[in-house]
mmCIF file of C-alpha atoms in Angstrom:
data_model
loop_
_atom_site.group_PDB
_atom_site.id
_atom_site.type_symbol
_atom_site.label_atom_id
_atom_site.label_comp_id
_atom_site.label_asym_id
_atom_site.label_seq_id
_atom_site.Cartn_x
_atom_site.Cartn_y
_atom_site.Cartn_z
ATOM 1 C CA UNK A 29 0.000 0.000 0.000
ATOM 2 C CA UNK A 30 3.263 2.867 0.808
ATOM 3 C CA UNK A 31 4.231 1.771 -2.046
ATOM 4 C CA UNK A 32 1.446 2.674 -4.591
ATOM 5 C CA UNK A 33 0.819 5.413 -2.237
ATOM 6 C CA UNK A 34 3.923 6.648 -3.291
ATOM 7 C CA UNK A 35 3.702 5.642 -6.939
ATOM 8 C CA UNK A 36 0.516 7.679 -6.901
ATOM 9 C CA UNK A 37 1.740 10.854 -5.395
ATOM 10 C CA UNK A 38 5.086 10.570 -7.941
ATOM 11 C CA UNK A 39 2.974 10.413 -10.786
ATOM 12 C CA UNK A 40 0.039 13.614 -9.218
ATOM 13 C CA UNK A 41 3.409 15.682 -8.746
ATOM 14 C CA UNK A 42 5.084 14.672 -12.550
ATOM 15 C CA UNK A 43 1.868 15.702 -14.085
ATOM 16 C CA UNK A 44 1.673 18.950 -12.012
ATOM 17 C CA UNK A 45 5.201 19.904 -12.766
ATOM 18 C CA UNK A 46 4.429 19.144 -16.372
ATOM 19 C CA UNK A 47 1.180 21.177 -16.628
ATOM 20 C CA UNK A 48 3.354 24.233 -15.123
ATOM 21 C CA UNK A 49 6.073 23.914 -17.574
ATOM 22 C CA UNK A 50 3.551 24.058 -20.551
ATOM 23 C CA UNK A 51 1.916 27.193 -19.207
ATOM 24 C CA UNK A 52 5.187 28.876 -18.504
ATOM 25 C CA UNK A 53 6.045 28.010 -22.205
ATOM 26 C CA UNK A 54 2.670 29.335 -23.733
ATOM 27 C CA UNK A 55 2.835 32.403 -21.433
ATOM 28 C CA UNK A 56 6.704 32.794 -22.840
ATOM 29 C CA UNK A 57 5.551 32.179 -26.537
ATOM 30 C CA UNK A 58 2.646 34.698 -26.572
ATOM 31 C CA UNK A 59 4.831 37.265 -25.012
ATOM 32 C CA UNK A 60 7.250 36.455 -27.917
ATOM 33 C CA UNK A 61 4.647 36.731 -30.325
ATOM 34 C CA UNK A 62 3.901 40.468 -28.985
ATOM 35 C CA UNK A 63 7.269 41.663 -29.039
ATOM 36 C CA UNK A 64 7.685 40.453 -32.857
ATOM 37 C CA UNK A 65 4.416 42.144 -33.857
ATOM 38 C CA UNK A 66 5.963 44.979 -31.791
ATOM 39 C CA UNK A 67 9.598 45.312 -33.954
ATOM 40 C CA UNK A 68 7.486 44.926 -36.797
ATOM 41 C CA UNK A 69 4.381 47.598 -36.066
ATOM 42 C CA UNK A 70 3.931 50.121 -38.106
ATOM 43 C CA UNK A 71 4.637 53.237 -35.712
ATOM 44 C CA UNK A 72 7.747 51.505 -34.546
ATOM 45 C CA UNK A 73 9.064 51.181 -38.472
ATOM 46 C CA UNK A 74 7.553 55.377 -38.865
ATOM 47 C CA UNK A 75 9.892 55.671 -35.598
ATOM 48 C CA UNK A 76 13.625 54.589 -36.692
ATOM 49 C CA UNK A 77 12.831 55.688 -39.659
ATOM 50 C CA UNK A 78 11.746 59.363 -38.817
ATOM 51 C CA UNK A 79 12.465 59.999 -35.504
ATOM 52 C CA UNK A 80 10.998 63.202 -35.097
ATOM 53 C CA UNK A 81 8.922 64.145 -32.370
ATOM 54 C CA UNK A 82 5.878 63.562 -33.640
ATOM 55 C CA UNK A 83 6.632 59.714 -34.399
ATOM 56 C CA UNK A 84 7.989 59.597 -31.044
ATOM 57 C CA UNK A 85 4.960 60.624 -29.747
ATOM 58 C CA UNK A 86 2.488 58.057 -31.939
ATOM 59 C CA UNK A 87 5.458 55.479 -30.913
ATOM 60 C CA UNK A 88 4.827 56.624 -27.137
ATOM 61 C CA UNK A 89 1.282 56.377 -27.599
ATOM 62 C CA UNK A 90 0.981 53.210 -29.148
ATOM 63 C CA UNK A 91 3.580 51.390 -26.400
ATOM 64 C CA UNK A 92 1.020 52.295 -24.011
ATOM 65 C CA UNK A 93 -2.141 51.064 -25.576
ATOM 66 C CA UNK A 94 0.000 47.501 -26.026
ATOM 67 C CA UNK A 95 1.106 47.755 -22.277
ATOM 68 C CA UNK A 96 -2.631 48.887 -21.050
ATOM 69 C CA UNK A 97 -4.357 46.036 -23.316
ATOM 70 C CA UNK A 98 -1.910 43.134 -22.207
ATOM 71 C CA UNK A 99 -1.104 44.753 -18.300
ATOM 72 C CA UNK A 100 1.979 41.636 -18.010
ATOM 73 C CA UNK A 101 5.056 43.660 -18.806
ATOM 74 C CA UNK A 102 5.958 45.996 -16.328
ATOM 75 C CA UNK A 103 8.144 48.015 -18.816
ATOM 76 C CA UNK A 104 7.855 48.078 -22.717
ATOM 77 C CA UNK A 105 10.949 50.324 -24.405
ATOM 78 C CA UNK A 106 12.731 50.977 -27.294
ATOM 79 C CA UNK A 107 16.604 51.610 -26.467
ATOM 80 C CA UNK A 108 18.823 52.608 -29.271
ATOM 81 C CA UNK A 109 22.250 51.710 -30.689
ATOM 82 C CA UNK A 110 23.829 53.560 -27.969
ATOM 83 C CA UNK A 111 21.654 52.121 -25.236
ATOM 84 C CA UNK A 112 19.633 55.115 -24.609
ATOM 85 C CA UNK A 113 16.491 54.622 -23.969
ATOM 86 C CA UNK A 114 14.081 56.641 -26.670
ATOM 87 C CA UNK A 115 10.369 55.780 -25.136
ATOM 88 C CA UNK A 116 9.701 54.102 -22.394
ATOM 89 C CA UNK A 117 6.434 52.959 -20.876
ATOM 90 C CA UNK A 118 6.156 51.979 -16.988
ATOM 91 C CA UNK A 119 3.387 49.982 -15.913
ATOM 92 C CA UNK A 120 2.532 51.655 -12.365
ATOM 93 C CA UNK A 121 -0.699 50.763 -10.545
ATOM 94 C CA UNK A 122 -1.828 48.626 -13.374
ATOM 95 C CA UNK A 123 -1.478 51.747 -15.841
ATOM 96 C CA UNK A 124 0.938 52.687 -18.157
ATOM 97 C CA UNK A 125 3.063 55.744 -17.700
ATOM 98 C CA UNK A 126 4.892 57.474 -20.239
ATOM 99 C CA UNK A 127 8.294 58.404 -18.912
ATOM 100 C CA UNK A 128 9.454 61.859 -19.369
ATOM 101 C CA UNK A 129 12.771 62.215 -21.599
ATOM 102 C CA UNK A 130 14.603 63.946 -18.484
ATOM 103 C CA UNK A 131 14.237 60.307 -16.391
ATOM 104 C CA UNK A 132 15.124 57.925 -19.441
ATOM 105 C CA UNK A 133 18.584 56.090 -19.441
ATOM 106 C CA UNK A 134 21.359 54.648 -20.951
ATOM 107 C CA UNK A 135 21.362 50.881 -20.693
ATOM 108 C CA UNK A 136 24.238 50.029 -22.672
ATOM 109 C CA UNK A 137 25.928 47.935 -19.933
ATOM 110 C CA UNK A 138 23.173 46.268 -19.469
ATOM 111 C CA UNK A 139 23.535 43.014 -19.721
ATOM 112 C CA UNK A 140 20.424 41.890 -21.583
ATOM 113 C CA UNK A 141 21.338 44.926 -24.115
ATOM 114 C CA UNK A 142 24.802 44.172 -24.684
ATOM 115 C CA UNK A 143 24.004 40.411 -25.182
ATOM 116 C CA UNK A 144 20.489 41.216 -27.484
ATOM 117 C CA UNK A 145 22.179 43.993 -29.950
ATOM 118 C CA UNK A 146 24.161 41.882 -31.582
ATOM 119 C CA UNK A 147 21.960 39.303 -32.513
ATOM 120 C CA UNK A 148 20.896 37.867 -35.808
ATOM 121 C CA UNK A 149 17.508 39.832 -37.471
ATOM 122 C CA UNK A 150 14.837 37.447 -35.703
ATOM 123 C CA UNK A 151 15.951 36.121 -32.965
ATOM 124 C CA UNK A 152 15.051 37.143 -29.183
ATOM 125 C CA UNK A 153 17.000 37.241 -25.676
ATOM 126 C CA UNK A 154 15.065 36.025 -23.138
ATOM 127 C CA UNK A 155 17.256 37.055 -19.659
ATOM 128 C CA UNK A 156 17.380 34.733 -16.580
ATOM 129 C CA UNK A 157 14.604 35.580 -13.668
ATOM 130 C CA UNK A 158 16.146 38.777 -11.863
ATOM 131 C CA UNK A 159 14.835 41.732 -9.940
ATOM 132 C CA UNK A 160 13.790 45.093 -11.745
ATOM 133 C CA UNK A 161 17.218 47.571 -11.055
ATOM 134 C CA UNK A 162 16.288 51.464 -11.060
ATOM 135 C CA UNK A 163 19.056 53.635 -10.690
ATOM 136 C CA UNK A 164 21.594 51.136 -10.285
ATOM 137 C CA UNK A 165 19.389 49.628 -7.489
ATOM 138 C CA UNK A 166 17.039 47.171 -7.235
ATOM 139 C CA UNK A 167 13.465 48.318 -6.409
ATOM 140 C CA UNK A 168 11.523 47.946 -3.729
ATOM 141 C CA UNK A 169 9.105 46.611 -3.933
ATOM 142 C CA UNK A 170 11.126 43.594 -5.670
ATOM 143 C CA UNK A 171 9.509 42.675 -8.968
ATOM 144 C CA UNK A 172 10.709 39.224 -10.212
ATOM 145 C CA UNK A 173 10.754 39.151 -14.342
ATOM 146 C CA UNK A 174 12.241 38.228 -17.489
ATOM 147 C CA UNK A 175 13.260 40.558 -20.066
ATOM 148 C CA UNK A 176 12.590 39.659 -23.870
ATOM 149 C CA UNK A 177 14.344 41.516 -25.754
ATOM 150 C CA UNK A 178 15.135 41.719 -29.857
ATOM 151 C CA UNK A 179 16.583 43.623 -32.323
ATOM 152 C CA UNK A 180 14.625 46.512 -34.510
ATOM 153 C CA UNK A 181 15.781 45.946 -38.309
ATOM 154 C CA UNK A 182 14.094 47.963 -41.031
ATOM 155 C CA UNK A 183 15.560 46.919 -44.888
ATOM 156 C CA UNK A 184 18.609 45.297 -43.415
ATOM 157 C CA UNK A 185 19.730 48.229 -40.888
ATOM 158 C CA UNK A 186 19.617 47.590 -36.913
ATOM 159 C CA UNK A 187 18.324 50.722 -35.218
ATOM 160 C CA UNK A 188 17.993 49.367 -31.682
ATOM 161 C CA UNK A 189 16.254 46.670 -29.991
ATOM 162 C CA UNK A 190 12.920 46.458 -27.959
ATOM 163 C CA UNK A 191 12.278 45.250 -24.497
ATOM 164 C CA UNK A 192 9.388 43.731 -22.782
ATOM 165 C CA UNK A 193 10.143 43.312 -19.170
ATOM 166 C CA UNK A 194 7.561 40.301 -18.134
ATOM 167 C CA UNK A 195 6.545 40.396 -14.729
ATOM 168 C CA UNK A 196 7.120 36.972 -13.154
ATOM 169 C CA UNK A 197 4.032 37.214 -10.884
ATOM 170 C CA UNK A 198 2.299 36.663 -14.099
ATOM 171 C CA UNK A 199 3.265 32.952 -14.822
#
């Protein structure tokens, strides 16, 4: 009898663990999928493009309507080739904020921008589970996530890359 009861819990546990690493993977694939349609969207091609004010603007505007519709990603940005940041949306009470040009930064030595801006037209960086870091230090409250990040190439020129910070309490 221990021993089927055993048996029985092994195989309620495998199938748990399994069901858990399927969502994690669909959650991981449909954020994916919205930072490719992001790279590719229309105001983010007018943007590198053009980037006057007015683009950034529509560019600004549309980041927020993504991160207000989908309310995972607690930051959604386009950082250039020089790792600074160009529009930035926080996600603060459940809303998205625009930040102001006078608080963006340079995240060049980053490590999920140093190790995304060189890669092949396509592909995404997905960084390890960490805690969000504001002005080189880590905020508080902590916010566990996972940064997706990929390149921004319009007719074979990289202008920067985008990033989706995915807030872990989400999986």
């Amino acid at each position: 009898d221990v021993y089927n009861a055993r048996a029985q819990i092994g195989e309620q546990e495998s199938s748990k663990i399994n069901e858990a690493r399927i969502g994690v993977r669909e959650t991981l694939d449909d954020a994916i999928t919205d930072l490719e349609l992001l790279i590719r969207s229309e105001d983010m091609v007018g943007y590198v493009l053009d980037s006057s004010e007015q683009n950034r603007q529509r560019l600004e505007r549309s980041l927020a309507s993504f991160a207000k519709v989908k309310r995972a990603f607690d930051q959604v940005r386009f950082i250039d080739l020089q790792g600074d940041e160009r529009v930035r949306v926080n996600l603060v009470d459940r809303e998205p904020v625009a930040t102001t040009a006078a608080e963006l930064q340079n995240k060049k030595h980053r490590y999920y921008f140093s190790d995304a801006i060189g890669l092949a037209s396509g592909k995404v960086f997905m960084s390890r589970l960490d805690l969000n870091i504001e002005r080189k230090k880590v905020e508080i409250p902590y916010k566990p996530m996972i940064r997706l990040v990929a390149p921004v190439d319009v007719g074979g020129k990289r202008y920067g890359v985008v990033v989706l910070n995915y807030l872990a309490e989400n999986f």
